[in-house]
PDB file of C-alpha atoms and ligand atoms in Angstrom:
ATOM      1  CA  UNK A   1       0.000   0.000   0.000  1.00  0.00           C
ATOM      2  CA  UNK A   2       0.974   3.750  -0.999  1.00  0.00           C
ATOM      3  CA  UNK A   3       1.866   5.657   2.102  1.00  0.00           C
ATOM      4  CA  UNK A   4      -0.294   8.910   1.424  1.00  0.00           C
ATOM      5  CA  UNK A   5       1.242  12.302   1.823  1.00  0.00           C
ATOM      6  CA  UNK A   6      -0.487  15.541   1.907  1.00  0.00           C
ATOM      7  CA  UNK A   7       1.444  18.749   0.801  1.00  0.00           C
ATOM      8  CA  UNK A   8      -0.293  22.355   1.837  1.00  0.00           C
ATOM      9  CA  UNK A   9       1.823  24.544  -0.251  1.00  0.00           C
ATOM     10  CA  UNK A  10       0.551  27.839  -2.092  1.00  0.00           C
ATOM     11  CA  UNK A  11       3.805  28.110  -4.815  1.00  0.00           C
ATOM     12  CA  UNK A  12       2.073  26.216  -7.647  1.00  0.00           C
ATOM     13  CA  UNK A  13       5.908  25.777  -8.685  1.00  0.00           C
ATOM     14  CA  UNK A  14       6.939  24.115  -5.781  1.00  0.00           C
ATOM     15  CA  UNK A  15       3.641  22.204  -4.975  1.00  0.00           C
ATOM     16  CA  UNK A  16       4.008  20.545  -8.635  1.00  0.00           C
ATOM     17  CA  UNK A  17       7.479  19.774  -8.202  1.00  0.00           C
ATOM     18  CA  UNK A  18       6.914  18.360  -4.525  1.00  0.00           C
ATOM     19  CA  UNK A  19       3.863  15.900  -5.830  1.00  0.00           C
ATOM     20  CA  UNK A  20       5.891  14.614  -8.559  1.00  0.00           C
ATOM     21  CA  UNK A  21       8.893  13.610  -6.798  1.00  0.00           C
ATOM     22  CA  UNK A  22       7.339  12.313  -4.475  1.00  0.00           C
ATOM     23  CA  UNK A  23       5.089  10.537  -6.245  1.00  0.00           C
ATOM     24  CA  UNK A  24       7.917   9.073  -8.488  1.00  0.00           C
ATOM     25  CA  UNK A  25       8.925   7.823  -4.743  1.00  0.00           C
ATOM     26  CA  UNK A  26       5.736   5.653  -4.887  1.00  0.00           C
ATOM     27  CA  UNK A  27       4.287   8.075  -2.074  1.00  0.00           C
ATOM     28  CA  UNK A  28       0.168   8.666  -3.032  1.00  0.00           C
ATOM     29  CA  UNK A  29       0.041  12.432  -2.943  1.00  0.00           C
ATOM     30  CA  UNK A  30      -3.097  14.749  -2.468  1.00  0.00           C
ATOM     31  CA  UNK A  31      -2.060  18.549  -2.334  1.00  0.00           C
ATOM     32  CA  UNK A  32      -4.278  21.717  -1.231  1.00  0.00           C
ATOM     33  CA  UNK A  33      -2.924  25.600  -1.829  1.00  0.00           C
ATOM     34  CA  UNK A  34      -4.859  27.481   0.540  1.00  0.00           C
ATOM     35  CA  UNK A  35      -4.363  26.805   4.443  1.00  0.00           C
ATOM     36  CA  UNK A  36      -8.348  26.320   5.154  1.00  0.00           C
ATOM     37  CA  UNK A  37      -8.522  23.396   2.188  1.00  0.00           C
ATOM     38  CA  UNK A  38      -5.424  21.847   3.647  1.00  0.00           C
ATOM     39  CA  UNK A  39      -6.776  21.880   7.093  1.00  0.00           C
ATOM     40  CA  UNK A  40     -10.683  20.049   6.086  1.00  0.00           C
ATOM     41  CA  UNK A  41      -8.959  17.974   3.800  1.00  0.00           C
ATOM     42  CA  UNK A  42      -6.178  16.397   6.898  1.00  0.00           C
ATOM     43  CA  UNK A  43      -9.329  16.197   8.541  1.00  0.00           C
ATOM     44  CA  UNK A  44     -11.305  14.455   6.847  1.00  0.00           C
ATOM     45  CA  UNK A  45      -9.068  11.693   5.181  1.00  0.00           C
ATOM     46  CA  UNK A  46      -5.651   9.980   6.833  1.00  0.00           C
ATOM     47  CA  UNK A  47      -2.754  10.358   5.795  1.00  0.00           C
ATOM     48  CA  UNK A  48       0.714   9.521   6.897  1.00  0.00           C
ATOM     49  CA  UNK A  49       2.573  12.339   6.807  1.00  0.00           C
ATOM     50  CA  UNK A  50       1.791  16.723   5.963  1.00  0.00           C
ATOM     51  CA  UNK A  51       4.208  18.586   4.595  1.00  0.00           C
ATOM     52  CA  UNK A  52       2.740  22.127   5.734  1.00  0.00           C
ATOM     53  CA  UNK A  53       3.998  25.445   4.677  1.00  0.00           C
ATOM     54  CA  UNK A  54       4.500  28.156   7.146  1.00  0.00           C
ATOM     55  CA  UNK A  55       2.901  31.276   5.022  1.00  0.00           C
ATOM     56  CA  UNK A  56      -0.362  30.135   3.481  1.00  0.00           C
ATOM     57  CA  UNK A  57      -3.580  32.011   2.298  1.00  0.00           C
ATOM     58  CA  UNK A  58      -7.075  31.176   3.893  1.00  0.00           C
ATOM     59  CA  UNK A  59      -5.084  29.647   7.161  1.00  0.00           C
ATOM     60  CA  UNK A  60      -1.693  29.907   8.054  1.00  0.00           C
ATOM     61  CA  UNK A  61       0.773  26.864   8.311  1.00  0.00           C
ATOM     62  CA  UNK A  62       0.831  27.244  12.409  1.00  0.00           C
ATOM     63  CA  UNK A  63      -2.606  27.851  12.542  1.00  0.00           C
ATOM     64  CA  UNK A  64      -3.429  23.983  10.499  1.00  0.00           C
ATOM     65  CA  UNK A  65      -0.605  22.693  12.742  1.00  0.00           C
ATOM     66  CA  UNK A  66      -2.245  24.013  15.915  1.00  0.00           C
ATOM     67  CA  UNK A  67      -5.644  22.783  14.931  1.00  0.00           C
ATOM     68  CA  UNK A  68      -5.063  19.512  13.951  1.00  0.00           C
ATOM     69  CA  UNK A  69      -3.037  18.718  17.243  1.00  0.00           C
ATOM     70  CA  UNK A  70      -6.509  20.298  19.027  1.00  0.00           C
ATOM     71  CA  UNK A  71      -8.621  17.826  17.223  1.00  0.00           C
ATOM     72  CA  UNK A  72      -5.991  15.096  18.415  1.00  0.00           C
ATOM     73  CA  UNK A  73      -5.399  14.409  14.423  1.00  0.00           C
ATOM     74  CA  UNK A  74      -1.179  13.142  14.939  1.00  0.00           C
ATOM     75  CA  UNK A  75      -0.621  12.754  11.258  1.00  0.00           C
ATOM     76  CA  UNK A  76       3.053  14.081  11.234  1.00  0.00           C
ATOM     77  CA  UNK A  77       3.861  17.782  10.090  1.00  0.00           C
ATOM     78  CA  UNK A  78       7.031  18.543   8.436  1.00  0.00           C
ATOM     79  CA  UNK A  79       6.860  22.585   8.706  1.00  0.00           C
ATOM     80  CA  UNK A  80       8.149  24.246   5.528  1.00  0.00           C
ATOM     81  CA  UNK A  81       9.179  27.857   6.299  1.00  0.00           C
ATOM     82  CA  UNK A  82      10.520  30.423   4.122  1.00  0.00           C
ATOM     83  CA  UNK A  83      12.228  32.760   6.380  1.00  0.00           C
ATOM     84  CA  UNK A  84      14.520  30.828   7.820  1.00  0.00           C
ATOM     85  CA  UNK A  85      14.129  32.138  11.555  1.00  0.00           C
ATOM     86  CA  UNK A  86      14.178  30.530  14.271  1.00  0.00           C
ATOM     87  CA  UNK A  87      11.801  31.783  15.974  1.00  0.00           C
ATOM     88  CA  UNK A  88       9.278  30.526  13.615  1.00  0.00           C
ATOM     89  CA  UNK A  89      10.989  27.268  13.828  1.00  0.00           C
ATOM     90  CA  UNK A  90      10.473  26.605  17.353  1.00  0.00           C
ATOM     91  CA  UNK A  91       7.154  28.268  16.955  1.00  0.00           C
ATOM     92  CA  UNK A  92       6.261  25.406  14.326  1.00  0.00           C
ATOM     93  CA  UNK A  93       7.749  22.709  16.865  1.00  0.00           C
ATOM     94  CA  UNK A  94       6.128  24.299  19.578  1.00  0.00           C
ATOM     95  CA  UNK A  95       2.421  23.791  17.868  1.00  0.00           C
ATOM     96  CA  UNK A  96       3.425  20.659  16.975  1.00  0.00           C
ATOM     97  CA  UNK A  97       5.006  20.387  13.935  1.00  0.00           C
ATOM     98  CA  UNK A  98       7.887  17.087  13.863  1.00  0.00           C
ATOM     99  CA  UNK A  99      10.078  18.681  11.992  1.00  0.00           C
ATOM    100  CA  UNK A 100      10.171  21.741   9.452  1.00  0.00           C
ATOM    101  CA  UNK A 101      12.565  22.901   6.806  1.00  0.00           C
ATOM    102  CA  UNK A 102      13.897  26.145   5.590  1.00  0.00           C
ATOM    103  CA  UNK A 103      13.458  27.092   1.758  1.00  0.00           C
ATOM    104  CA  UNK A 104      14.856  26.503  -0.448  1.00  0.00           C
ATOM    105  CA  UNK A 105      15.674  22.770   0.577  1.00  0.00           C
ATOM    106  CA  UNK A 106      16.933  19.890  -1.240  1.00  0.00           C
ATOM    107  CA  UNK A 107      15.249  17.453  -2.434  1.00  0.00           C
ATOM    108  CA  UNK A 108      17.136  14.840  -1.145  1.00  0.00           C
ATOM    109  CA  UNK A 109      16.779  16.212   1.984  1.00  0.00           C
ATOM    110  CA  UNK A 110      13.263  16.735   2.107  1.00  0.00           C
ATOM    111  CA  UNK A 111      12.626  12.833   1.369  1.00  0.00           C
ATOM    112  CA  UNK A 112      15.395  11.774   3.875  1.00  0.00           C
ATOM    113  CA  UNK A 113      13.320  14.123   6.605  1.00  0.00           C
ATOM    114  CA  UNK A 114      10.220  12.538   5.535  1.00  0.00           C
ATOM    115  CA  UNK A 115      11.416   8.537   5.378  1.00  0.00           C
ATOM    116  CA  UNK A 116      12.870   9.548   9.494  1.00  0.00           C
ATOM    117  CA  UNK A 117       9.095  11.041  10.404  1.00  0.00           C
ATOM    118  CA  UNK A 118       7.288   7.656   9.113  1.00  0.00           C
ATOM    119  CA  UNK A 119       9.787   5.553  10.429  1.00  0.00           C
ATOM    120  CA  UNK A 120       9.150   7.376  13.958  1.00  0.00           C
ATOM    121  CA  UNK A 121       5.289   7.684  13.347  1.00  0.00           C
ATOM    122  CA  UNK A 122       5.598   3.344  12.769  1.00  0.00           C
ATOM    123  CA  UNK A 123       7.847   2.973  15.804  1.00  0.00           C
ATOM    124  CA  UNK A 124       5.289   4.900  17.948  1.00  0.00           C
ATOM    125  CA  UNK A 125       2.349   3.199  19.127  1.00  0.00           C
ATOM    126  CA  UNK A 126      -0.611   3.134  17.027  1.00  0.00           C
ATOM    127  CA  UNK A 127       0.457   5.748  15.327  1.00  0.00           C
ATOM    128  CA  UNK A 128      -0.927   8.670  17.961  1.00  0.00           C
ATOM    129  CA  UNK A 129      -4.101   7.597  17.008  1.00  0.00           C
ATOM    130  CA  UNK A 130      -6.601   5.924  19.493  1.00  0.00           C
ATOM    131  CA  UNK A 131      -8.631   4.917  16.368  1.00  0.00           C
ATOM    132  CA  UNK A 132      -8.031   2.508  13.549  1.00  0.00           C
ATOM    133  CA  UNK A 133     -10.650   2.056  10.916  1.00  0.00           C
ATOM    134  CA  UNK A 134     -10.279  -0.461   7.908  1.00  0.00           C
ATOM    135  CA  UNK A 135     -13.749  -1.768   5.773  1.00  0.00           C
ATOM    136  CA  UNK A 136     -16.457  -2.138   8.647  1.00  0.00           C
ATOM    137  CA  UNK A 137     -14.198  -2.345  11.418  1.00  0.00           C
ATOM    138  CA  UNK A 138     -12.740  -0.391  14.022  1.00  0.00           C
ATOM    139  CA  UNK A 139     -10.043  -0.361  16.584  1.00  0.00           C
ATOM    140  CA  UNK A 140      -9.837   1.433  19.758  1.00  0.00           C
ATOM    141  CA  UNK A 141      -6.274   1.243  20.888  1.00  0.00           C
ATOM    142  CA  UNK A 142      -6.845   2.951  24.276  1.00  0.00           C
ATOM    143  CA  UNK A 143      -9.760   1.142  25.479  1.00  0.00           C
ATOM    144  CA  UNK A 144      -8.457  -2.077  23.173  1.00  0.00           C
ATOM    145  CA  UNK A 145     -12.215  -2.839  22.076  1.00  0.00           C
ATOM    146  CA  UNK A 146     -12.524  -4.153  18.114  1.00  0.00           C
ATOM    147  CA  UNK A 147     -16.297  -3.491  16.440  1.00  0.00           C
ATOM    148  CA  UNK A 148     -17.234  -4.567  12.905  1.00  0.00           C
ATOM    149  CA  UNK A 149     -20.363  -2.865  11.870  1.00  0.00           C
ATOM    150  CA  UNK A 150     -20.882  -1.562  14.932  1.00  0.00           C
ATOM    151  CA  UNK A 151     -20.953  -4.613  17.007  1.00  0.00           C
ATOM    152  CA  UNK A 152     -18.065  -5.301  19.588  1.00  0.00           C
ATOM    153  CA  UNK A 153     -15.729  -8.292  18.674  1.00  0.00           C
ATOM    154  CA  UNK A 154     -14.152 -10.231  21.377  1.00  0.00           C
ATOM    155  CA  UNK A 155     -10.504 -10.840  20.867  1.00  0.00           C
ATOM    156  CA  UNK A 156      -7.821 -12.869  22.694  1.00  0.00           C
ATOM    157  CA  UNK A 157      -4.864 -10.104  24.513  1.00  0.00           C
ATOM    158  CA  UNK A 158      -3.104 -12.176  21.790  1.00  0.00           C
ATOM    159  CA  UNK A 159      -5.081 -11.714  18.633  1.00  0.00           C
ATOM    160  CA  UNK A 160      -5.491  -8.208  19.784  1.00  0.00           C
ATOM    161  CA  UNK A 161      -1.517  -7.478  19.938  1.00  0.00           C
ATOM    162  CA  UNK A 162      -1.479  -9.559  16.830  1.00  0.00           C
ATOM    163  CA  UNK A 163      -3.881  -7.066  15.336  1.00  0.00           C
ATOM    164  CA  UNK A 164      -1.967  -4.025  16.310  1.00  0.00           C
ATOM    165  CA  UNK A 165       1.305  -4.570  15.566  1.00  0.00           C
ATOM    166  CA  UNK A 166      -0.234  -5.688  11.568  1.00  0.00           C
ATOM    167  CA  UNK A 167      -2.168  -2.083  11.935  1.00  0.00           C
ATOM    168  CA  UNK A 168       1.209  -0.713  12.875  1.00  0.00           C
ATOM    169  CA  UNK A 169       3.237  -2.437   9.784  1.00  0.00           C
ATOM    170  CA  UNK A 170       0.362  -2.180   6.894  1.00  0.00           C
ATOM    171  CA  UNK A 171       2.014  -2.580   3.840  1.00  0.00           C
ATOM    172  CA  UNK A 172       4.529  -4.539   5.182  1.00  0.00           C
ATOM    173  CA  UNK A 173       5.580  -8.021   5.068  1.00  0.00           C
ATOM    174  CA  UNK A 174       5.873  -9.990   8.009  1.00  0.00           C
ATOM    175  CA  UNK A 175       7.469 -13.243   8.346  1.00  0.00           C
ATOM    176  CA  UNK A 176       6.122 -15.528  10.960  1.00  0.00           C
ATOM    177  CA  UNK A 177       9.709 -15.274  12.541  1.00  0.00           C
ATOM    178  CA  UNK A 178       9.323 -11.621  13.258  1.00  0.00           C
ATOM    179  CA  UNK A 179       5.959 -12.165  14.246  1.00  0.00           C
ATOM    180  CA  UNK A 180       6.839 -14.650  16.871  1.00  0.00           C
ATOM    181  CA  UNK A 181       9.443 -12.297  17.998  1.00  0.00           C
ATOM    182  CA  UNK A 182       7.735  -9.359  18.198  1.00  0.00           C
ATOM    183  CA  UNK A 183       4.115 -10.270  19.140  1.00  0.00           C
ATOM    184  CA  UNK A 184       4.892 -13.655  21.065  1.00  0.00           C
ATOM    185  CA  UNK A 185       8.156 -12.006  22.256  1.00  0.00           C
ATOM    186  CA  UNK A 186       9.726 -15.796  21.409  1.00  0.00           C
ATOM    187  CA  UNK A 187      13.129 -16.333  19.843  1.00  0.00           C
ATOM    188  CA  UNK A 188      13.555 -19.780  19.371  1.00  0.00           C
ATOM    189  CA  UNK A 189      12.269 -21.921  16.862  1.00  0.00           C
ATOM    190  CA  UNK A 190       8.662 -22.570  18.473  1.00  0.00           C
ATOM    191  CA  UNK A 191       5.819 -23.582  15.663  1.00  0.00           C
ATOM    192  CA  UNK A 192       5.017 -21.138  13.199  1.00  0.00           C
ATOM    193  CA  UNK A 193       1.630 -22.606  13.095  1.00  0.00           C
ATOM    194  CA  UNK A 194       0.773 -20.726  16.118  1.00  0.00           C
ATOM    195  CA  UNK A 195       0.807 -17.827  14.095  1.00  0.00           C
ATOM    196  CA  UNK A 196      -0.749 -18.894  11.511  1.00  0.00           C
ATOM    197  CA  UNK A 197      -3.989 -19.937  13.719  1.00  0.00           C
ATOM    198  CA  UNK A 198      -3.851 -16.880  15.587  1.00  0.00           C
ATOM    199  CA  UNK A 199      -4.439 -15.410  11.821  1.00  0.00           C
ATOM    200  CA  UNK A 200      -7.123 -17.887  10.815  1.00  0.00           C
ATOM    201  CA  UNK A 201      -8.869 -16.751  13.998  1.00  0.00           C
ATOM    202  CA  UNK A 202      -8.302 -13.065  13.130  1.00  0.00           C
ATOM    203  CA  UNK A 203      -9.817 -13.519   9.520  1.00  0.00           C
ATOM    204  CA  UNK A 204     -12.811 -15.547  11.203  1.00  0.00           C
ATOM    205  CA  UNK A 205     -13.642 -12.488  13.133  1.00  0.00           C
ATOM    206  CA  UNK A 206     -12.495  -9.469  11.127  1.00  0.00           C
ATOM    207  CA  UNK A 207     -12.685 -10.186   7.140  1.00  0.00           C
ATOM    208  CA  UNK A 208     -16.314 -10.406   5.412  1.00  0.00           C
ATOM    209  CA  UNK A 209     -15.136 -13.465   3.838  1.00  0.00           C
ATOM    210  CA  UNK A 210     -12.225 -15.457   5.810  1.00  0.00           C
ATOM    211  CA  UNK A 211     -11.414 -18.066   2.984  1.00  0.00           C
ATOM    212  CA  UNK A 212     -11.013 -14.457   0.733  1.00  0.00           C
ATOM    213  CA  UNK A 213      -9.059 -11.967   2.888  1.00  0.00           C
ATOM    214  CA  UNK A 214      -8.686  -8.394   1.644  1.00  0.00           C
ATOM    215  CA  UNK A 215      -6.929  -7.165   4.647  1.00  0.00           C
ATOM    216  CA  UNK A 216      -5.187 -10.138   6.253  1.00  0.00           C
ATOM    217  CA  UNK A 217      -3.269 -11.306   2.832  1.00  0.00           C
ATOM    218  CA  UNK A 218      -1.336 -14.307   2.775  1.00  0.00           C
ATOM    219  CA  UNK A 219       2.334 -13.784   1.007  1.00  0.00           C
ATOM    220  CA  UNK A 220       3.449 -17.215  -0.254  1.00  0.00           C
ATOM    221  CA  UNK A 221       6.489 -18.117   0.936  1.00  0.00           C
ATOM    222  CA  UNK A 222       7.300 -15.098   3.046  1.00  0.00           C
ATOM    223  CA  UNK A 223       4.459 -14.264   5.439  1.00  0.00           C
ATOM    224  CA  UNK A 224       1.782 -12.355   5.873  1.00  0.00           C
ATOM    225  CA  UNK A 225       0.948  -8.737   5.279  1.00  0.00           C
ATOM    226  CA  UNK A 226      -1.858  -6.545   6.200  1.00  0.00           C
ATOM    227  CA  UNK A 227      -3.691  -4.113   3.690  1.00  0.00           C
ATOM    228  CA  UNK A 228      -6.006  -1.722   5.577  1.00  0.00           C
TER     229      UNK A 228
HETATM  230 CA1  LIG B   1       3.711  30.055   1.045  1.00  0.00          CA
END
């Protein structure tokens, strides 16, 4: 899966060039020019990481930065600022911003900021976010309940773990190994058929259709990998 990336940028210049590299990156972009758009648009859909700039019509960059950190949205902000002070700097850090970057910037640098602030956002528990929604279901990290369509699921501490740390590496391959390390905490060579039952039992309760997963996939010969 794409990681998505939002860009609020005004400089049509710079939010073309921005989208393009980074979509030749394989990122999935979605860009807004005016501060307000950004803002209802990191609002309403998820995304991975916002690359915010400082000065911006309709809303200003600290402005989206401060009210998307009041609405408890943690997508993380990498601040783009044009003057280079900074004051404005710790400002931006200070209303929550990860990380910002004075123009002009590199390229190279820009996507070496932004691989460090997804690697951190996956390292971090549920990514900030209390809530995880894929198809009809929904997580709640803090009070670790799972509903699909509406109706609470029981699941095992295990399955549960299980759950979260495939939320926490969508996209990503697992191997049973590193499942069994990370979610079972084991090291030795114990069955790898635990983990696969633990996922048959997942699918049973979470996919529409458990013989035909579309979030739980199967990778032959490697492991599994969840798409949510
Ligand atoms: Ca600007």
């Amino acid at each position: 899966m794409h990681r998505r990336i939002l860009i609020i940028e005004d400089e049509p210049t710079l939010q073309l060039l921005l989208s393009e590299r980074l979509e030749h990156e394989g990122y999935s972009v979605s860009a807004a020019s005016a501060g307000d758009t950004g803002l209802e648009l990191a609002i309403r859909e998820r995304f991975d990481l916002i690359i915010l700039d400082l000065m911006l019509p309709g809303k200003s960059g600290l402005d989206v930065c401060l009210d998307l950190r009041q609405r408890r949205v943690q997508t993380p902000i990498l601040m783009l600022t044009a003057r280079g002070l900074v004051a404005d700097k710790v400002v931006g850090l200070k209303f929550g911003a990860d990380d910002y970057l004075t123009k002009p910037f590199d390229v190279l640098e820009l996507l070496a900021r932004i691989e460090a602030l997804l690697r951190r956002a996956s390292s971090r528990p549920h990514h900030g976010s209390p809530v995880y929604e894929f198809d009809s279901v929904r997580v709640n990290f803090q009070a670790a309940e799972v509903a699909k369509n509406g109706d609470s699921i029981h699941l095992s501490a295990l399955e549960f773990r299980l759950l979260k740390y495939f939320i926490e590496h969508r996209g990503t391959v697992l191997s049973r190994d590193e499942l069994m390390k990370n979610v079972w905490n084991y090291s030795g060579d114990a069955s790898s058929r635990t983990v696969d039952l633990h996922i048959l039992w997942l699918r049973q309760k979470l996919e529409q259709d458990p013989a035909r997963p579309r979030f739980l996939l199967t990778v032959r010969g490697m492991g599994y990998k969840f798409s949510g």
